[in-house]
């Protein structure tokens, strides 16, 4: 099977010509990972555009929906349940609350704590967006066979375990 040529092939070739003493294989592989993430991000964001979801909102709504009734988590749990960092979380939650997708409530179990809960609108939005989002992700992976997907999943799982 002949693999398609991509931008990273040209970068690799240039480095091999200019610095044949350096194995740039890792640079090329990580570059492909970053490029794939960037392209996938753009496609997935455009697939969610019809739901008026800004970047990062889908993951927060999904985490709250996965939590089960009453669809709420405290901010620490929300960070742990998403692939998002804590940076900017407050601002993001403020904007989502203003959009009517979630609400904040005092945590009855912690006087200083807050709970973030899906509103009915937020639940309708994530329930409608989820099948569209999953279908878009399946489309992104369509170039791979089922066996290749399992292999890629296994390899990425191993890489993530070493990084985390």
mmCIF file with all atom_site columns, C-alpha atoms in Angstrom:
data_model
loop_
_atom_site.group_PDB
_atom_site.id
_atom_site.type_symbol
_atom_site.label_atom_id
_atom_site.label_alt_id
_atom_site.label_comp_id
_atom_site.label_asym_id
_atom_site.label_entity_id
_atom_site.label_seq_id
_atom_site.pdbx_PDB_ins_code
_atom_site.Cartn_x
_atom_site.Cartn_y
_atom_site.Cartn_z
_atom_site.occupancy
_atom_site.B_iso_or_equiv
_atom_site.pdbx_formal_charge
_atom_site.auth_seq_id
_atom_site.auth_comp_id
_atom_site.auth_asym_id
_atom_site.auth_atom_id
_atom_site.pdbx_PDB_model_num
ATOM 1   C CA . UNK A 1 1   ? 0.000   0.000  0.000  1.00 0.00 ? 1   UNK A CA 1
ATOM 2   C CA . UNK A 1 2   ? 1.421   3.351  -1.057 1.00 0.00 ? 2   UNK A CA 1
ATOM 3   C CA . UNK A 1 3   ? 0.894   6.088  1.525  1.00 0.00 ? 3   UNK A CA 1
ATOM 4   C CA . UNK A 1 4   ? -0.057  9.588  0.397  1.00 0.00 ? 4   UNK A CA 1
ATOM 5   C CA . UNK A 1 5   ? 2.583   12.297 0.524  1.00 0.00 ? 5   UNK A CA 1
ATOM 6   C CA . UNK A 1 6   ? 1.910   15.156 2.947  1.00 0.00 ? 6   UNK A CA 1
ATOM 7   C CA . UNK A 1 7   ? 3.530   18.416 4.097  1.00 0.00 ? 7   UNK A CA 1
ATOM 8   C CA . UNK A 1 8   ? 5.612   16.597 6.681  1.00 0.00 ? 8   UNK A CA 1
ATOM 9   C CA . UNK A 1 9   ? 7.341   14.566 3.991  1.00 0.00 ? 9   UNK A CA 1
ATOM 10  C CA . UNK A 1 10  ? 8.756   17.780 2.508  1.00 0.00 ? 10  UNK A CA 1
ATOM 11  C CA . UNK A 1 11  ? 9.868   18.968 5.955  1.00 0.00 ? 11  UNK A CA 1
ATOM 12  C CA . UNK A 1 12  ? 11.523  15.626 6.635  1.00 0.00 ? 12  UNK A CA 1
ATOM 13  C CA . UNK A 1 13  ? 13.269  15.631 3.278  1.00 0.00 ? 13  UNK A CA 1
ATOM 14  C CA . UNK A 1 14  ? 14.588  19.163 3.826  1.00 0.00 ? 14  UNK A CA 1
ATOM 15  C CA . UNK A 1 15  ? 15.941  18.324 7.292  1.00 0.00 ? 15  UNK A CA 1
ATOM 16  C CA . UNK A 1 16  ? 17.550  15.107 6.032  1.00 0.00 ? 16  UNK A CA 1
ATOM 17  C CA . UNK A 1 17  ? 19.280  17.129 3.311  1.00 0.00 ? 17  UNK A CA 1
ATOM 18  C CA . UNK A 1 18  ? 20.368  19.932 5.648  1.00 0.00 ? 18  UNK A CA 1
ATOM 19  C CA . UNK A 1 19  ? 21.055  17.889 8.794  1.00 0.00 ? 19  UNK A CA 1
ATOM 20  C CA . UNK A 1 20  ? 21.550  14.228 7.893  1.00 0.00 ? 20  UNK A CA 1
ATOM 21  C CA . UNK A 1 21  ? 23.149  13.724 11.312 1.00 0.00 ? 21  UNK A CA 1
ATOM 22  C CA . UNK A 1 22  ? 19.804  14.292 13.125 1.00 0.00 ? 22  UNK A CA 1
ATOM 23  C CA . UNK A 1 23  ? 17.017  11.712 13.093 1.00 0.00 ? 23  UNK A CA 1
ATOM 24  C CA . UNK A 1 24  ? 13.967  13.922 12.541 1.00 0.00 ? 24  UNK A CA 1
ATOM 25  C CA . UNK A 1 25  ? 11.542  10.980 12.605 1.00 0.00 ? 25  UNK A CA 1
ATOM 26  C CA . UNK A 1 26  ? 10.097  12.035 16.000 1.00 0.00 ? 26  UNK A CA 1
ATOM 27  C CA . UNK A 1 27  ? 9.607   15.605 14.739 1.00 0.00 ? 27  UNK A CA 1
ATOM 28  C CA . UNK A 1 28  ? 7.680   14.322 11.724 1.00 0.00 ? 28  UNK A CA 1
ATOM 29  C CA . UNK A 1 29  ? 5.508   11.928 13.707 1.00 0.00 ? 29  UNK A CA 1
ATOM 30  C CA . UNK A 1 30  ? 4.583   14.498 16.361 1.00 0.00 ? 30  UNK A CA 1
ATOM 31  C CA . UNK A 1 31  ? 4.021   17.027 13.579 1.00 0.00 ? 31  UNK A CA 1
ATOM 32  C CA . UNK A 1 32  ? 1.520   14.653 11.966 1.00 0.00 ? 32  UNK A CA 1
ATOM 33  C CA . UNK A 1 33  ? -0.268  14.217 15.296 1.00 0.00 ? 33  UNK A CA 1
ATOM 34  C CA . UNK A 1 34  ? -0.543  17.998 15.749 1.00 0.00 ? 34  UNK A CA 1
ATOM 35  C CA . UNK A 1 35  ? -1.646  18.535 12.147 1.00 0.00 ? 35  UNK A CA 1
ATOM 36  C CA . UNK A 1 36  ? -4.311  15.813 12.451 1.00 0.00 ? 36  UNK A CA 1
ATOM 37  C CA . UNK A 1 37  ? -5.612  17.372 15.674 1.00 0.00 ? 37  UNK A CA 1
ATOM 38  C CA . UNK A 1 38  ? -5.720  20.828 14.102 1.00 0.00 ? 38  UNK A CA 1
ATOM 39  C CA . UNK A 1 39  ? -7.589  19.646 11.006 1.00 0.00 ? 39  UNK A CA 1
ATOM 40  C CA . UNK A 1 40  ? -9.963  17.478 13.029 1.00 0.00 ? 40  UNK A CA 1
ATOM 41  C CA . UNK A 1 41  ? -10.692 20.352 15.422 1.00 0.00 ? 41  UNK A CA 1
ATOM 42  C CA . UNK A 1 42  ? -11.722 22.589 12.547 1.00 0.00 ? 42  UNK A CA 1
ATOM 43  C CA . UNK A 1 43  ? -14.017 20.004 11.017 1.00 0.00 ? 43  UNK A CA 1
ATOM 44  C CA . UNK A 1 44  ? -15.615 19.080 14.325 1.00 0.00 ? 44  UNK A CA 1
ATOM 45  C CA . UNK A 1 45  ? -16.190 22.743 15.211 1.00 0.00 ? 45  UNK A CA 1
ATOM 46  C CA . UNK A 1 46  ? -17.902 23.396 11.890 1.00 0.00 ? 46  UNK A CA 1
ATOM 47  C CA . UNK A 1 47  ? -20.092 20.328 12.458 1.00 0.00 ? 47  UNK A CA 1
ATOM 48  C CA . UNK A 1 48  ? -21.296 21.837 15.745 1.00 0.00 ? 48  UNK A CA 1
ATOM 49  C CA . UNK A 1 49  ? -21.839 25.344 14.341 1.00 0.00 ? 49  UNK A CA 1
ATOM 50  C CA . UNK A 1 50  ? -25.568 24.740 13.895 1.00 0.00 ? 50  UNK A CA 1
ATOM 51  C CA . UNK A 1 51  ? -25.908 24.283 17.656 1.00 0.00 ? 51  UNK A CA 1
ATOM 52  C CA . UNK A 1 52  ? -24.387 27.693 18.524 1.00 0.00 ? 52  UNK A CA 1
ATOM 53  C CA . UNK A 1 53  ? -21.654 26.022 20.573 1.00 0.00 ? 53  UNK A CA 1
ATOM 54  C CA . UNK A 1 54  ? -18.407 27.885 20.992 1.00 0.00 ? 54  UNK A CA 1
ATOM 55  C CA . UNK A 1 55  ? -15.109 25.950 21.243 1.00 0.00 ? 55  UNK A CA 1
ATOM 56  C CA . UNK A 1 56  ? -14.957 23.891 24.421 1.00 0.00 ? 56  UNK A CA 1
ATOM 57  C CA . UNK A 1 57  ? -18.682 24.121 25.149 1.00 0.00 ? 57  UNK A CA 1
ATOM 58  C CA . UNK A 1 58  ? -19.514 20.693 23.740 1.00 0.00 ? 58  UNK A CA 1
ATOM 59  C CA . UNK A 1 59  ? -17.062 18.986 26.113 1.00 0.00 ? 59  UNK A CA 1
ATOM 60  C CA . UNK A 1 60  ? -18.529 20.747 29.152 1.00 0.00 ? 60  UNK A CA 1
ATOM 61  C CA . UNK A 1 61  ? -22.123 19.955 28.186 1.00 0.00 ? 61  UNK A CA 1
ATOM 62  C CA . UNK A 1 62  ? -21.151 16.352 27.445 1.00 0.00 ? 62  UNK A CA 1
ATOM 63  C CA . UNK A 1 63  ? -19.436 15.960 30.835 1.00 0.00 ? 63  UNK A CA 1
ATOM 64  C CA . UNK A 1 64  ? -22.534 17.227 32.639 1.00 0.00 ? 64  UNK A CA 1
ATOM 65  C CA . UNK A 1 65  ? -24.829 14.982 30.581 1.00 0.00 ? 65  UNK A CA 1
ATOM 66  C CA . UNK A 1 66  ? -22.636 11.919 31.220 1.00 0.00 ? 66  UNK A CA 1
ATOM 67  C CA . UNK A 1 67  ? -22.801 12.611 34.947 1.00 0.00 ? 67  UNK A CA 1
ATOM 68  C CA . UNK A 1 68  ? -26.443 11.456 34.938 1.00 0.00 ? 68  UNK A CA 1
ATOM 69  C CA . UNK A 1 69  ? -29.304 13.020 36.829 1.00 0.00 ? 69  UNK A CA 1
ATOM 70  C CA . UNK A 1 70  ? -29.320 15.701 38.106 1.00 0.00 ? 70  UNK A CA 1
ATOM 71  C CA . UNK A 1 71  ? -26.645 16.476 35.445 1.00 0.00 ? 71  UNK A CA 1
ATOM 72  C CA . UNK A 1 72  ? -24.355 18.440 37.723 1.00 0.00 ? 72  UNK A CA 1
ATOM 73  C CA . UNK A 1 73  ? -20.729 18.489 38.825 1.00 0.00 ? 73  UNK A CA 1
ATOM 74  C CA . UNK A 1 74  ? -18.586 20.812 40.871 1.00 0.00 ? 74  UNK A CA 1
ATOM 75  C CA . UNK A 1 75  ? -15.926 22.748 38.928 1.00 0.00 ? 75  UNK A CA 1
ATOM 76  C CA . UNK A 1 76  ? -13.110 20.381 39.987 1.00 0.00 ? 76  UNK A CA 1
ATOM 77  C CA . UNK A 1 77  ? -15.098 17.347 38.823 1.00 0.00 ? 77  UNK A CA 1
ATOM 78  C CA . UNK A 1 78  ? -15.918 19.167 35.601 1.00 0.00 ? 78  UNK A CA 1
ATOM 79  C CA . UNK A 1 79  ? -12.223 19.785 34.870 1.00 0.00 ? 79  UNK A CA 1
ATOM 80  C CA . UNK A 1 80  ? -11.417 16.134 35.615 1.00 0.00 ? 80  UNK A CA 1
ATOM 81  C CA . UNK A 1 81  ? -14.305 14.899 33.433 1.00 0.00 ? 81  UNK A CA 1
ATOM 82  C CA . UNK A 1 82  ? -13.282 16.929 30.397 1.00 0.00 ? 82  UNK A CA 1
ATOM 83  C CA . UNK A 1 83  ? -10.211 17.242 28.272 1.00 0.00 ? 83  UNK A CA 1
ATOM 84  C CA . UNK A 1 84  ? -10.105 20.940 29.156 1.00 0.00 ? 84  UNK A CA 1
ATOM 85  C CA . UNK A 1 85  ? -7.708  22.817 31.407 1.00 0.00 ? 85  UNK A CA 1
ATOM 86  C CA . UNK A 1 86  ? -8.776  24.961 34.328 1.00 0.00 ? 86  UNK A CA 1
ATOM 87  C CA . UNK A 1 87  ? -7.525  28.074 32.539 1.00 0.00 ? 87  UNK A CA 1
ATOM 88  C CA . UNK A 1 88  ? -10.491 30.113 31.439 1.00 0.00 ? 88  UNK A CA 1
ATOM 89  C CA . UNK A 1 89  ? -13.036 27.699 32.946 1.00 0.00 ? 89  UNK A CA 1
ATOM 90  C CA . UNK A 1 90  ? -14.798 30.436 34.934 1.00 0.00 ? 90  UNK A CA 1
ATOM 91  C CA . UNK A 1 91  ? -15.151 32.675 31.888 1.00 0.00 ? 91  UNK A CA 1
ATOM 92  C CA . UNK A 1 92  ? -16.412 29.752 29.799 1.00 0.00 ? 92  UNK A CA 1
ATOM 93  C CA . UNK A 1 93  ? -18.965 28.792 32.457 1.00 0.00 ? 93  UNK A CA 1
ATOM 94  C CA . UNK A 1 94  ? -20.099 32.422 32.690 1.00 0.00 ? 94  UNK A CA 1
ATOM 95  C CA . UNK A 1 95  ? -20.712 32.558 28.936 1.00 0.00 ? 95  UNK A CA 1
ATOM 96  C CA . UNK A 1 96  ? -22.528 29.227 28.899 1.00 0.00 ? 96  UNK A CA 1
ATOM 97  C CA . UNK A 1 97  ? -24.729 30.343 31.797 1.00 0.00 ? 97  UNK A CA 1
ATOM 98  C CA . UNK A 1 98  ? -25.516 33.566 29.920 1.00 0.00 ? 98  UNK A CA 1
ATOM 99  C CA . UNK A 1 99  ? -26.484 31.413 26.907 1.00 0.00 ? 99  UNK A CA 1
ATOM 100 C CA . UNK A 1 100 ? -28.900 29.473 29.119 1.00 0.00 ? 100 UNK A CA 1
ATOM 101 C CA . UNK A 1 101 ? -27.072 26.149 28.769 1.00 0.00 ? 101 UNK A CA 1
ATOM 102 C CA . UNK A 1 102 ? -26.085 25.690 32.410 1.00 0.00 ? 102 UNK A CA 1
ATOM 103 C CA . UNK A 1 103 ? -26.563 27.239 35.804 1.00 0.00 ? 103 UNK A CA 1
ATOM 104 C CA . UNK A 1 104 ? -24.511 27.518 38.951 1.00 0.00 ? 104 UNK A CA 1
ATOM 105 C CA . UNK A 1 105 ? -25.923 26.632 42.359 1.00 0.00 ? 105 UNK A CA 1
ATOM 106 C CA . UNK A 1 106 ? -24.554 26.622 45.850 1.00 0.00 ? 106 UNK A CA 1
ATOM 107 C CA . UNK A 1 107 ? -23.286 23.180 46.847 1.00 0.00 ? 107 UNK A CA 1
ATOM 108 C CA . UNK A 1 108 ? -25.364 22.036 49.842 1.00 0.00 ? 108 UNK A CA 1
ATOM 109 C CA . UNK A 1 109 ? -22.506 19.731 50.873 1.00 0.00 ? 109 UNK A CA 1
ATOM 110 C CA . UNK A 1 110 ? -19.856 22.489 50.823 1.00 0.00 ? 110 UNK A CA 1
ATOM 111 C CA . UNK A 1 111 ? -20.689 26.038 51.951 1.00 0.00 ? 111 UNK A CA 1
ATOM 112 C CA . UNK A 1 112 ? -17.945 27.508 49.796 1.00 0.00 ? 112 UNK A CA 1
ATOM 113 C CA . UNK A 1 113 ? -18.581 25.239 46.829 1.00 0.00 ? 113 UNK A CA 1
ATOM 114 C CA . UNK A 1 114 ? -20.567 25.571 43.647 1.00 0.00 ? 114 UNK A CA 1
ATOM 115 C CA . UNK A 1 115 ? -22.340 23.032 41.497 1.00 0.00 ? 115 UNK A CA 1
ATOM 116 C CA . UNK A 1 116 ? -22.690 23.445 37.741 1.00 0.00 ? 116 UNK A CA 1
ATOM 117 C CA . UNK A 1 117 ? -25.914 21.971 36.358 1.00 0.00 ? 117 UNK A CA 1
ATOM 118 C CA . UNK A 1 118 ? -27.339 21.540 32.873 1.00 0.00 ? 118 UNK A CA 1
ATOM 119 C CA . UNK A 1 119 ? -30.453 23.562 32.189 1.00 0.00 ? 119 UNK A CA 1
ATOM 120 C CA . UNK A 1 120 ? -33.256 21.958 30.167 1.00 0.00 ? 120 UNK A CA 1
ATOM 121 C CA . UNK A 1 121 ? -31.968 23.948 27.172 1.00 0.00 ? 121 UNK A CA 1
ATOM 122 C CA . UNK A 1 122 ? -28.450 22.653 27.780 1.00 0.00 ? 122 UNK A CA 1
ATOM 123 C CA . UNK A 1 123 ? -29.715 19.080 27.917 1.00 0.00 ? 123 UNK A CA 1
ATOM 124 C CA . UNK A 1 124 ? -31.688 19.469 24.683 1.00 0.00 ? 124 UNK A CA 1
ATOM 125 C CA . UNK A 1 125 ? -28.635 20.993 23.013 1.00 0.00 ? 125 UNK A CA 1
ATOM 126 C CA . UNK A 1 126 ? -26.201 18.239 24.018 1.00 0.00 ? 126 UNK A CA 1
ATOM 127 C CA . UNK A 1 127 ? -28.735 15.497 23.236 1.00 0.00 ? 127 UNK A CA 1
ATOM 128 C CA . UNK A 1 128 ? -29.173 16.925 19.725 1.00 0.00 ? 128 UNK A CA 1
ATOM 129 C CA . UNK A 1 129 ? -25.476 17.660 19.157 1.00 0.00 ? 129 UNK A CA 1
ATOM 130 C CA . UNK A 1 130 ? -24.067 14.319 20.364 1.00 0.00 ? 130 UNK A CA 1
ATOM 131 C CA . UNK A 1 131 ? -25.173 12.100 17.435 1.00 0.00 ? 131 UNK A CA 1
ATOM 132 C CA . UNK A 1 132 ? -24.049 14.761 14.931 1.00 0.00 ? 132 UNK A CA 1
ATOM 133 C CA . UNK A 1 133 ? -20.672 15.082 16.649 1.00 0.00 ? 133 UNK A CA 1
ATOM 134 C CA . UNK A 1 134 ? -20.104 11.307 16.813 1.00 0.00 ? 134 UNK A CA 1
ATOM 135 C CA . UNK A 1 135 ? -21.059 10.973 13.132 1.00 0.00 ? 135 UNK A CA 1
ATOM 136 C CA . UNK A 1 136 ? -18.527 13.710 12.277 1.00 0.00 ? 136 UNK A CA 1
ATOM 137 C CA . UNK A 1 137 ? -15.851 11.883 14.259 1.00 0.00 ? 137 UNK A CA 1
ATOM 138 C CA . UNK A 1 138 ? -16.672 8.641  12.439 1.00 0.00 ? 138 UNK A CA 1
ATOM 139 C CA . UNK A 1 139 ? -16.313 10.508 9.150  1.00 0.00 ? 139 UNK A CA 1
ATOM 140 C CA . UNK A 1 140 ? -12.871 11.759 10.230 1.00 0.00 ? 140 UNK A CA 1
ATOM 141 C CA . UNK A 1 141 ? -11.797 8.151  10.792 1.00 0.00 ? 141 UNK A CA 1
ATOM 142 C CA . UNK A 1 142 ? -13.360 6.781  7.599  1.00 0.00 ? 142 UNK A CA 1
ATOM 143 C CA . UNK A 1 143 ? -9.963  6.558  5.879  1.00 0.00 ? 143 UNK A CA 1
ATOM 144 C CA . UNK A 1 144 ? -8.937  3.866  8.375  1.00 0.00 ? 144 UNK A CA 1
ATOM 145 C CA . UNK A 1 145 ? -10.108 0.264  8.467  1.00 0.00 ? 145 UNK A CA 1
ATOM 146 C CA . UNK A 1 146 ? -11.573 -1.074 11.704 1.00 0.00 ? 146 UNK A CA 1
ATOM 147 C CA . UNK A 1 147 ? -8.316  -2.914 12.359 1.00 0.00 ? 147 UNK A CA 1
ATOM 148 C CA . UNK A 1 148 ? -6.305  0.272  11.801 1.00 0.00 ? 148 UNK A CA 1
ATOM 149 C CA . UNK A 1 149 ? -8.604  2.181  14.167 1.00 0.00 ? 149 UNK A CA 1
ATOM 150 C CA . UNK A 1 150 ? -8.089  -0.409 16.904 1.00 0.00 ? 150 UNK A CA 1
ATOM 151 C CA . UNK A 1 151 ? -4.340  -0.310 16.331 1.00 0.00 ? 151 UNK A CA 1
ATOM 152 C CA . UNK A 1 152 ? -4.250  3.485  16.410 1.00 0.00 ? 152 UNK A CA 1
ATOM 153 C CA . UNK A 1 153 ? -6.380  3.485  19.570 1.00 0.00 ? 153 UNK A CA 1
ATOM 154 C CA . UNK A 1 154 ? -4.025  1.011  21.243 1.00 0.00 ? 154 UNK A CA 1
ATOM 155 C CA . UNK A 1 155 ? -0.947  3.020  20.287 1.00 0.00 ? 155 UNK A CA 1
ATOM 156 C CA . UNK A 1 156 ? -2.412  6.350  21.375 1.00 0.00 ? 156 UNK A CA 1
ATOM 157 C CA . UNK A 1 157 ? -3.560  4.810  24.668 1.00 0.00 ? 157 UNK A CA 1
ATOM 158 C CA . UNK A 1 158 ? 0.024   3.640  25.278 1.00 0.00 ? 158 UNK A CA 1
ATOM 159 C CA . UNK A 1 159 ? 1.462   7.053  24.355 1.00 0.00 ? 159 UNK A CA 1
ATOM 160 C CA . UNK A 1 160 ? -1.022  8.889  26.593 1.00 0.00 ? 160 UNK A CA 1
ATOM 161 C CA . UNK A 1 161 ? -0.287  6.571  29.517 1.00 0.00 ? 161 UNK A CA 1
ATOM 162 C CA . UNK A 1 162 ? 3.396   7.480  29.274 1.00 0.00 ? 162 UNK A CA 1
ATOM 163 C CA . UNK A 1 163 ? 2.634   11.211 29.007 1.00 0.00 ? 163 UNK A CA 1
ATOM 164 C CA . UNK A 1 164 ? 0.049   11.442 31.768 1.00 0.00 ? 164 UNK A CA 1
#
